[in-house]
Amino acid sequence: MTVSPKLQLQQLVDLQRIDDQISEYKKILADIPLQLESARAELEEKKNILKVVTDEMETLQKQRKDLELEVQGENDHMAKAKTKLPTVKTNKEYTAILAEIDAIKEKVSKIEDKELEVMEILEAKAKEIPGVEKKCKEEDANFNEYRLKKEGEEKRFKQELEELMAKRKNISDQLDTATLKQYEKIFNSREGRAVAGLRENICQGCFQQVLPQTVIEVKIGEKIHQCNGCMRFLFWDEATSVPK
Ligand SMILES: [Zn+2]
C-alpha cells in the first residue's frame, strides 16, 4: 500500500493532534483523585469544629464531676466535724469546731459557685451543637455534590480517552511502520511533540532556520521532511503563516 506523502503528513499531523488530546485527558484524569483527596481533607478540617466543641464539653463535664466529688468530700468532712460537737469539753474546743465547720461551709460555697459557672458554660456549648451539626451536614452535602460532579467528569473523560485511543489506532495503522516508529521516537525524546509547523523558514519546534529548498518542498507537501535541528516532521503552517 503506497500512501502519498501529503496524506502521510496529514496523518502525522492528525496523530499529533490526537496525542495532544490524549495527554491532556490523561492529565485531567490523573488530577481528579488529587482534587477529591484535597476536598476530602478540607471537609475533615471543616468538620473538626464539631469535635472541638464536643471535646470541650467532655472536659467541662469532667471538671463538673470533679467539683461534685470535691463538694461531697467537704460535706463528709463537715459531718465528721459535727459528730465531734456533743463530745467537746471546753468552750474553746467548741468554738474551734464551729470555726472549722464555717470554713468548710465557705469552701463548699466557693466550689458550688465554680460548679455553677462550669454548668453555665456547658449549657452555652450545648446550644452551639445543633448549629455546628447543621454546618457539618451542609459541608458533607457540598462535598458529595462535588464528588459526584468529579466522578461524572472522570467517567466522561475515560470514555473520551477510549474513543481517542481508537482513533489513534486507526491512524497509526495507516502509517507505515518505519514512519510510525520514527514519530514515536521523536515524540518520546521531544516533550511529546513529533510534528512541527513551518512558518516562513523557521521550524516552530526548535526555531531554527530551514533551507529554502526544504521550505518549498514542505510547502508543496510532496515530500516528507524532518527538521535538521530537532528531527520533527515539518508541515506547512498555513493558517498561522504571515501572508505575503
Ligand atoms: Zn526543528
PDB file of C-alpha atoms and ligand atoms in Angstrom:
ATOM      1  CA  MET A   1       0.000   0.000   0.000  1.00  0.00           C
ATOM      2  CA  THR A   2       1.502   3.302  -1.034  1.00  0.00           C
ATOM      3  CA  VAL A   3       0.269   6.445   0.572  1.00  0.00           C
ATOM      4  CA  SER A   4       1.055   9.862  -0.864  1.00  0.00           C
ATOM      5  CA  PRO A   5       3.468  11.956   1.226  1.00  0.00           C
ATOM      6  CA  LYS A   6       0.801  14.603   1.504  1.00  0.00           C
ATOM      7  CA  LEU A   7      -1.652  12.182   3.054  1.00  0.00           C
ATOM      8  CA  GLN A   8       1.019  10.637   5.218  1.00  0.00           C
ATOM      9  CA  LEU A   9       1.993  14.054   6.559  1.00  0.00           C
ATOM     10  CA  GLN A  10      -1.666  14.810   7.224  1.00  0.00           C
ATOM     11  CA  GLN A  11      -1.851  11.561   9.148  1.00  0.00           C
ATOM     12  CA  LEU A  12       1.186  12.577  11.209  1.00  0.00           C
ATOM     13  CA  VAL A  13      -0.388  15.943  11.952  1.00  0.00           C
ATOM     14  CA  ASP A  14      -3.639  14.206  12.960  1.00  0.00           C
ATOM     15  CA  LEU A  15      -1.722  11.753  15.102  1.00  0.00           C
ATOM     16  CA  GLN A  16      -0.001  14.620  16.906  1.00  0.00           C
ATOM     17  CA  ARG A  17      -3.334  16.358  17.466  1.00  0.00           C
ATOM     18  CA  ILE A  18      -4.826  13.186  18.940  1.00  0.00           C
ATOM     19  CA  ASP A  19      -1.751  12.581  21.071  1.00  0.00           C
ATOM     20  CA  ASP A  20      -2.035  16.139  22.413  1.00  0.00           C
ATOM     21  CA  GLN A  21      -5.616  15.464  23.420  1.00  0.00           C
ATOM     22  CA  ILE A  22      -4.675  12.116  24.924  1.00  0.00           C
ATOM     23  CA  SER A  23      -2.013  13.759  27.129  1.00  0.00           C
ATOM     24  CA  GLU A  24      -4.462  16.460  28.139  1.00  0.00           C
ATOM     25  CA  TYR A  25      -7.168  13.960  29.097  1.00  0.00           C
ATOM     26  CA  LYS A  26      -4.668  11.780  30.929  1.00  0.00           C
ATOM     27  CA  LYS A  27      -3.577  14.788  32.939  1.00  0.00           C
ATOM     28  CA  ILE A  28      -7.185  15.676  33.761  1.00  0.00           C
ATOM     29  CA  LEU A  29      -7.851  12.081  34.797  1.00  0.00           C
ATOM     30  CA  ALA A  30      -4.737  11.994  36.978  1.00  0.00           C
ATOM     31  CA  ASP A  31      -5.775  15.259  38.655  1.00  0.00           C
ATOM     32  CA  ILE A  32      -9.291  14.151  39.637  1.00  0.00           C
ATOM     33  CA  PRO A  33      -8.266  11.814  42.511  1.00  0.00           C
ATOM     34  CA  LEU A  34      -5.924  14.526  43.819  1.00  0.00           C
ATOM     35  CA  GLN A  35      -8.695  17.117  43.709  1.00  0.00           C
ATOM     36  CA  LEU A  36     -11.029  14.748  45.563  1.00  0.00           C
ATOM     37  CA  GLU A  37      -8.384  13.954  48.128  1.00  0.00           C
ATOM     38  CA  SER A  38      -7.767  17.617  48.819  1.00  0.00           C
ATOM     39  CA  ALA A  39     -11.523  18.353  49.023  1.00  0.00           C
ATOM     40  CA  ARG A  40     -11.911  15.480  51.477  1.00  0.00           C
ATOM     41  CA  ALA A  41      -9.093  16.804  53.654  1.00  0.00           C
ATOM     42  CA  GLU A  42     -10.716  20.239  53.581  1.00  0.00           C
ATOM     43  CA  LEU A  43     -14.030  18.676  54.608  1.00  0.00           C
ATOM     44  CA  GLU A  44     -12.439  16.871  57.543  1.00  0.00           C
ATOM     45  CA  GLU A  45     -10.820  20.086  58.644  1.00  0.00           C
ATOM     46  CA  LYS A  46     -14.142  21.949  58.487  1.00  0.00           C
ATOM     47  CA  LYS A  47     -15.928  19.170  60.342  1.00  0.00           C
ATOM     48  CA  ASN A  48     -13.310  19.280  63.064  1.00  0.00           C
ATOM     49  CA  ILE A  49     -15.247  22.156  64.705  1.00  0.00           C
ATOM     50  CA  LEU A  50     -17.767  19.587  65.951  1.00  0.00           C
ATOM     51  CA  LYS A  51     -15.010  17.556  67.531  1.00  0.00           C
ATOM     52  CA  VAL A  52     -13.558  20.677  69.128  1.00  0.00           C
ATOM     53  CA  VAL A  53     -16.896  21.558  70.748  1.00  0.00           C
ATOM     54  CA  THR A  54     -17.620  18.005  71.944  1.00  0.00           C
ATOM     55  CA  ASP A  55     -14.080  17.691  73.315  1.00  0.00           C
ATOM     56  CA  GLU A  56     -14.530  20.968  75.195  1.00  0.00           C
ATOM     57  CA  MET A  57     -17.826  19.704  76.607  1.00  0.00           C
ATOM     58  CA  GLU A  58     -16.201  16.451  77.717  1.00  0.00           C
ATOM     59  CA  THR A  59     -13.512  18.396  79.561  1.00  0.00           C
ATOM     60  CA  LEU A  60     -16.136  20.599  81.225  1.00  0.00           C
ATOM     61  CA  GLN A  61     -18.223  17.583  82.244  1.00  0.00           C
ATOM     62  CA  LYS A  62     -15.186  16.010  83.827  1.00  0.00           C
ATOM     63  CA  GLN A  63     -14.425  19.261  85.610  1.00  0.00           C
ATOM     64  CA  ARG A  64     -18.004  19.392  86.906  1.00  0.00           C
ATOM     65  CA  LYS A  65     -17.793  15.808  88.161  1.00  0.00           C
ATOM     66  CA  ASP A  66     -14.517  16.580  89.955  1.00  0.00           C
ATOM     67  CA  LEU A  67     -16.098  19.623  91.617  1.00  0.00           C
ATOM     68  CA  GLU A  68     -19.078  17.498  92.707  1.00  0.00           C
ATOM     69  CA  LEU A  69     -16.757  14.961  94.278  1.00  0.00           C
ATOM     70  CA  GLU A  70     -14.903  17.767  95.991  1.00  0.00           C
ATOM     71  CA  VAL A  71     -18.187  19.071  97.484  1.00  0.00           C
ATOM     72  CA  GLN A  72     -19.021  15.546  98.601  1.00  0.00           C
ATOM     73  CA  GLY A  73     -15.633  15.235 100.291  1.00  0.00           C
ATOM     74  CA  GLU A  74     -16.067  18.560 102.086  1.00  0.00           C
ATOM     75  CA  ASN A  75     -19.579  17.595 103.215  1.00  0.00           C
ATOM     76  CA  ASP A  76     -18.237  14.328 104.668  1.00  0.00           C
ATOM     77  CA  HIS A  77     -15.541  16.346 106.365  1.00  0.00           C
ATOM     78  CA  MET A  78     -18.216  18.677 107.823  1.00  0.00           C
ATOM     79  CA  ALA A  79     -20.413  15.767 109.048  1.00  0.00           C
ATOM     80  CA  LYS A  80     -17.388  14.296 110.801  1.00  0.00           C
ATOM     81  CA  ALA A  81     -16.667  17.664 112.497  1.00  0.00           C
ATOM     82  CA  LYS A  82     -20.287  17.904 113.602  1.00  0.00           C
ATOM     83  CA  THR A  83     -20.145  14.462 115.295  1.00  0.00           C
ATOM     84  CA  LYS A  84     -17.363  15.836 117.498  1.00  0.00           C
ATOM     85  CA  LEU A  85     -19.615  18.631 118.912  1.00  0.00           C
ATOM     86  CA  PRO A  86     -21.525  16.596 121.576  1.00  0.00           C
ATOM     87  CA  THR A  87     -18.257  15.275 122.991  1.00  0.00           C
ATOM     88  CA  VAL A  88     -16.409  18.591 123.467  1.00  0.00           C
ATOM     89  CA  LYS A  89     -15.416  19.536 126.985  1.00  0.00           C
ATOM     90  CA  THR A  90     -14.429  23.216 126.704  1.00  0.00           C
ATOM     91  CA  ASN A  91     -15.811  26.341 125.137  1.00  0.00           C
ATOM     92  CA  LYS A  92     -12.573  26.880 123.307  1.00  0.00           C
ATOM     93  CA  GLU A  93     -12.821  23.451 121.732  1.00  0.00           C
ATOM     94  CA  TYR A  94     -16.444  24.121 120.808  1.00  0.00           C
ATOM     95  CA  THR A  95     -15.609  27.450 119.141  1.00  0.00           C
ATOM     96  CA  ALA A  96     -12.768  25.811 117.226  1.00  0.00           C
ATOM     97  CA  ILE A  97     -15.051  23.144 115.818  1.00  0.00           C
ATOM     98  CA  LEU A  98     -17.673  25.753 114.827  1.00  0.00           C
ATOM     99  CA  ALA A  99     -14.969  27.757 113.077  1.00  0.00           C
ATOM    100  CA  GLU A 100     -13.859  24.608 111.255  1.00  0.00           C
ATOM    101  CA  ILE A 101     -17.444  23.966 110.152  1.00  0.00           C
ATOM    102  CA  ASP A 102     -17.815  27.580 108.943  1.00  0.00           C
ATOM    103  CA  ALA A 103     -14.587  27.329 106.986  1.00  0.00           C
ATOM    104  CA  ILE A 104     -15.813  24.137 105.325  1.00  0.00           C
ATOM    105  CA  LYS A 105     -19.160  25.785 104.516  1.00  0.00           C
ATOM    106  CA  GLU A 106     -17.356  28.669 102.848  1.00  0.00           C
ATOM    107  CA  LYS A 107     -15.187  26.314 100.876  1.00  0.00           C
ATOM    108  CA  VAL A 108     -18.243  24.329  99.727  1.00  0.00           C
ATOM    109  CA  SER A 109     -19.968  27.537  98.677  1.00  0.00           C
ATOM    110  CA  LYS A 110     -16.957  28.539  96.605  1.00  0.00           C
ATOM    111  CA  ILE A 111     -16.779  25.143  94.922  1.00  0.00           C
ATOM    112  CA  GLU A 112     -20.516  25.279  94.198  1.00  0.00           C
ATOM    113  CA  ASP A 113     -20.102  28.710  92.613  1.00  0.00           C
ATOM    114  CA  LYS A 114     -17.403  27.312  90.396  1.00  0.00           C
ATOM    115  CA  GLU A 115     -19.627  24.335  89.564  1.00  0.00           C
ATOM    116  CA  LEU A 116     -22.424  26.684  88.560  1.00  0.00           C
ATOM    117  CA  GLU A 117     -20.037  28.575  86.318  1.00  0.00           C
ATOM    118  CA  VAL A 118     -18.982  25.343  84.623  1.00  0.00           C
ATOM    119  CA  MET A 119     -22.609  24.337  84.177  1.00  0.00           C
ATOM    120  CA  GLU A 120     -23.410  27.650  82.524  1.00  0.00           C
ATOM    121  CA  ILE A 121     -20.545  27.238  80.068  1.00  0.00           C
ATOM    122  CA  LEU A 122     -21.701  23.680  79.389  1.00  0.00           C
ATOM    123  CA  GLU A 123     -25.194  24.906  78.654  1.00  0.00           C
ATOM    124  CA  ALA A 124     -23.893  27.511  76.228  1.00  0.00           C
ATOM    125  CA  LYS A 125     -21.726  24.896  74.492  1.00  0.00           C
ATOM    126  CA  ALA A 126     -24.687  22.522  74.216  1.00  0.00           C
ATOM    127  CA  LYS A 127     -26.598  25.280  72.447  1.00  0.00           C
ATOM    128  CA  GLU A 128     -23.796  25.566  69.867  1.00  0.00           C
ATOM    129  CA  ILE A 129     -24.047  21.897  68.917  1.00  0.00           C
ATOM    130  CA  PRO A 130     -27.140  21.971  66.639  1.00  0.00           C
ATOM    131  CA  GLY A 131     -25.712  24.834  64.597  1.00  0.00           C
ATOM    132  CA  VAL A 132     -22.351  23.127  64.295  1.00  0.00           C
ATOM    133  CA  GLU A 133     -24.021  19.850  63.319  1.00  0.00           C
ATOM    134  CA  LYS A 134     -26.085  21.625  60.696  1.00  0.00           C
ATOM    135  CA  LYS A 135     -22.936  23.231  59.292  1.00  0.00           C
ATOM    136  CA  CYS A 136     -21.211  19.838  59.167  1.00  0.00           C
ATOM    137  CA  LYS A 137     -24.169  18.322  57.331  1.00  0.00           C
ATOM    138  CA  GLU A 138     -24.044  21.151  54.807  1.00  0.00           C
ATOM    139  CA  GLU A 139     -20.327  20.590  54.291  1.00  0.00           C
ATOM    140  CA  ASP A 140     -20.980  16.864  53.785  1.00  0.00           C
ATOM    141  CA  ALA A 141     -23.644  17.653  51.203  1.00  0.00           C
ATOM    142  CA  ASN A 142     -21.355  20.104  49.406  1.00  0.00           C
ATOM    143  CA  PHE A 143     -18.575  17.571  49.294  1.00  0.00           C
ATOM    144  CA  ASN A 144     -20.875  14.846  47.984  1.00  0.00           C
ATOM    145  CA  GLU A 145     -22.099  17.127  45.258  1.00  0.00           C
ATOM    146  CA  TYR A 146     -18.510  17.911  44.268  1.00  0.00           C
ATOM    147  CA  ARG A 147     -17.573  14.227  44.407  1.00  0.00           C
ATOM    148  CA  LEU A 148     -20.468  13.245  42.118  1.00  0.00           C
ATOM    149  CA  LYS A 149     -19.513  16.001  39.691  1.00  0.00           C
ATOM    150  CA  LYS A 150     -15.890  14.835  39.629  1.00  0.00           C
ATOM    151  CA  GLU A 151     -16.896  11.184  39.251  1.00  0.00           C
ATOM    152  CA  GLY A 152     -19.093  12.187  36.326  1.00  0.00           C
ATOM    153  CA  GLU A 153     -16.176  14.037  34.766  1.00  0.00           C
ATOM    154  CA  GLU A 154     -13.925  11.063  35.322  1.00  0.00           C
ATOM    155  CA  LYS A 155     -16.369   8.733  33.602  1.00  0.00           C
ATOM    156  CA  ARG A 156     -16.796  11.102  30.669  1.00  0.00           C
ATOM    157  CA  PHE A 157     -13.067  11.662  30.169  1.00  0.00           C
ATOM    158  CA  LYS A 158     -12.343   7.939  30.413  1.00  0.00           C
ATOM    159  CA  GLN A 159     -14.883   7.320  27.707  1.00  0.00           C
ATOM    160  CA  GLU A 160     -13.487  10.076  25.530  1.00  0.00           C
ATOM    161  CA  LEU A 161      -9.981   8.797  26.109  1.00  0.00           C
ATOM    162  CA  GLU A 162     -11.053   5.362  24.896  1.00  0.00           C
ATOM    163  CA  GLU A 163     -12.515   6.939  21.776  1.00  0.00           C
ATOM    164  CA  LEU A 164      -9.279   8.853  21.195  1.00  0.00           C
ATOM    165  CA  MET A 165      -7.243   5.680  21.604  1.00  0.00           C
ATOM    166  CA  ALA A 166      -9.416   4.014  18.968  1.00  0.00           C
ATOM    167  CA  LYS A 167      -8.932   6.990  16.641  1.00  0.00           C
ATOM    168  CA  ARG A 168      -5.224   6.899  17.287  1.00  0.00           C
ATOM    169  CA  LYS A 169      -5.056   3.212  16.428  1.00  0.00           C
ATOM    170  CA  ASN A 170      -6.987   3.840  13.261  1.00  0.00           C
ATOM    171  CA  ILE A 171      -4.481   6.488  12.113  1.00  0.00           C
ATOM    172  CA  SER A 172      -1.349   4.708  13.277  1.00  0.00           C
ATOM    173  CA  ASP A 173      -2.497   1.550  11.475  1.00  0.00           C
ATOM    174  CA  GLN A 174      -2.478   3.529   8.244  1.00  0.00           C
ATOM    175  CA  LEU A 175       1.079   4.755   8.702  1.00  0.00           C
ATOM    176  CA  ASP A 176       3.974   2.612   7.610  1.00  0.00           C
ATOM    177  CA  THR A 177       5.904   1.019  10.464  1.00  0.00           C
ATOM    178  CA  ALA A 178       9.123   2.957   9.900  1.00  0.00           C
ATOM    179  CA  THR A 179       7.395   6.362   9.891  1.00  0.00           C
ATOM    180  CA  LEU A 180       5.342   5.456  12.956  1.00  0.00           C
ATOM    181  CA  LYS A 181       8.452   4.273  14.783  1.00  0.00           C
ATOM    182  CA  GLN A 182      10.224   7.475  13.873  1.00  0.00           C
ATOM    183  CA  TYR A 183       7.236   9.507  15.062  1.00  0.00           C
ATOM    184  CA  GLU A 184       7.198   7.726  18.396  1.00  0.00           C
ATOM    185  CA  LYS A 185      10.922   8.081  18.867  1.00  0.00           C
ATOM    186  CA  ILE A 186      10.742  11.856  18.336  1.00  0.00           C
ATOM    187  CA  PHE A 187       7.557  12.088  20.399  1.00  0.00           C
ATOM    188  CA  ASN A 188       9.289  10.469  23.363  1.00  0.00           C
ATOM    189  CA  SER A 189      12.521  12.427  23.121  1.00  0.00           C
ATOM    190  CA  ARG A 190      10.996  15.830  22.271  1.00  0.00           C
ATOM    191  CA  GLU A 191       8.460  16.567  25.026  1.00  0.00           C
ATOM    192  CA  GLY A 192       5.613  14.852  23.239  1.00  0.00           C
ATOM    193  CA  ARG A 193       5.919  16.819  20.020  1.00  0.00           C
ATOM    194  CA  ALA A 194       6.912  14.912  16.917  1.00  0.00           C
ATOM    195  CA  VAL A 195       5.419  17.303  14.383  1.00  0.00           C
ATOM    196  CA  ALA A 196       6.274  20.963  13.994  1.00  0.00           C
ATOM    197  CA  GLY A 197       4.816  23.707  11.877  1.00  0.00           C
ATOM    198  CA  LEU A 198       6.980  25.630   9.449  1.00  0.00           C
ATOM    199  CA  ARG A 199       6.377  29.362   9.344  1.00  0.00           C
ATOM    200  CA  GLU A 200       8.291  31.309   6.760  1.00  0.00           C
ATOM    201  CA  ASN A 201      11.568  29.410   7.006  1.00  0.00           C
ATOM    202  CA  ILE A 202      11.532  28.771  10.737  1.00  0.00           C
ATOM    203  CA  CYS A 203      10.773  25.436  12.397  1.00  0.00           C
ATOM    204  CA  GLN A 204       8.261  26.150  15.170  1.00  0.00           C
ATOM    205  CA  GLY A 205       9.608  23.224  17.174  1.00  0.00           C
ATOM    206  CA  CYS A 206      13.178  24.427  17.657  1.00  0.00           C
ATOM    207  CA  PHE A 207      13.100  27.846  15.934  1.00  0.00           C
ATOM    208  CA  GLN A 208      15.963  27.034  13.619  1.00  0.00           C
ATOM    209  CA  GLN A 209      16.075  28.103  10.019  1.00  0.00           C
ATOM    210  CA  VAL A 210      15.203  25.590   7.354  1.00  0.00           C
ATOM    211  CA  LEU A 211      16.854  25.524   3.917  1.00  0.00           C
ATOM    212  CA  PRO A 212      14.921  27.345   1.155  1.00  0.00           C
ATOM    213  CA  GLN A 213      14.666  24.192  -0.961  1.00  0.00           C
ATOM    214  CA  THR A 214      13.187  22.296   2.012  1.00  0.00           C
ATOM    215  CA  VAL A 215      10.729  25.136   2.644  1.00  0.00           C
ATOM    216  CA  ILE A 216       9.489  24.878  -0.932  1.00  0.00           C
ATOM    217  CA  GLU A 217       9.124  21.112  -0.697  1.00  0.00           C
ATOM    218  CA  VAL A 218       7.338  21.267   2.655  1.00  0.00           C
ATOM    219  CA  LYS A 219       5.021  23.911   1.242  1.00  0.00           C
ATOM    220  CA  ILE A 220       4.142  21.761  -1.766  1.00  0.00           C
ATOM    221  CA  GLY A 221       3.861  18.744   0.500  1.00  0.00           C
ATOM    222  CA  GLU A 222       5.149  16.200  -1.955  1.00  0.00           C
ATOM    223  CA  LYS A 223       7.964  15.026   0.207  1.00  0.00           C
ATOM    224  CA  ILE A 224       8.158  14.344   3.920  1.00  0.00           C
ATOM    225  CA  HIS A 225      10.837  16.397   5.651  1.00  0.00           C
ATOM    226  CA  GLN A 226      12.211  16.342   9.141  1.00  0.00           C
ATOM    227  CA  CYS A 227      13.828  19.389  10.701  1.00  0.00           C
ATOM    228  CA  ASN A 228      17.614  19.149  10.822  1.00  0.00           C
ATOM    229  CA  GLY A 229      17.643  20.755  14.245  1.00  0.00           C
ATOM    230  CA  CYS A 230      15.005  18.828  16.185  1.00  0.00           C
ATOM    231  CA  MET A 231      14.138  15.981  13.794  1.00  0.00           C
ATOM    232  CA  ARG A 232      10.436  16.811  13.960  1.00  0.00           C
ATOM    233  CA  PHE A 233       8.268  16.223  10.914  1.00  0.00           C
ATOM    234  CA  LEU A 234       7.635  19.528   9.236  1.00  0.00           C
ATOM    235  CA  PHE A 235       4.310  20.670   7.877  1.00  0.00           C
ATOM    236  CA  TRP A 236       3.482  23.966   6.210  1.00  0.00           C
ATOM    237  CA  ASP A 237       1.729  26.009   8.884  1.00  0.00           C
ATOM    238  CA  GLU A 238      -0.548  27.880   6.506  1.00  0.00           C
ATOM    239  CA  ALA A 239      -3.135  29.167   8.937  1.00  0.00           C
ATOM    240  CA  THR A 240      -0.620  30.922  11.118  1.00  0.00           C
ATOM    241  CA  SER A 241       1.867  31.985   8.465  1.00  0.00           C
ATOM    242  CA  VAL A 242       2.101  35.642   7.687  1.00  0.00           C
ATOM    243  CA  PRO A 243       0.617  36.088   4.215  1.00  0.00           C
ATOM    244  CA  LYS A 244       2.776  37.867   1.667  1.00  0.00           C
TER     245      LYS A 244
HETATM  246 ZN    ZN B   1      13.093  21.943  14.420  1.00  0.00          ZN
END
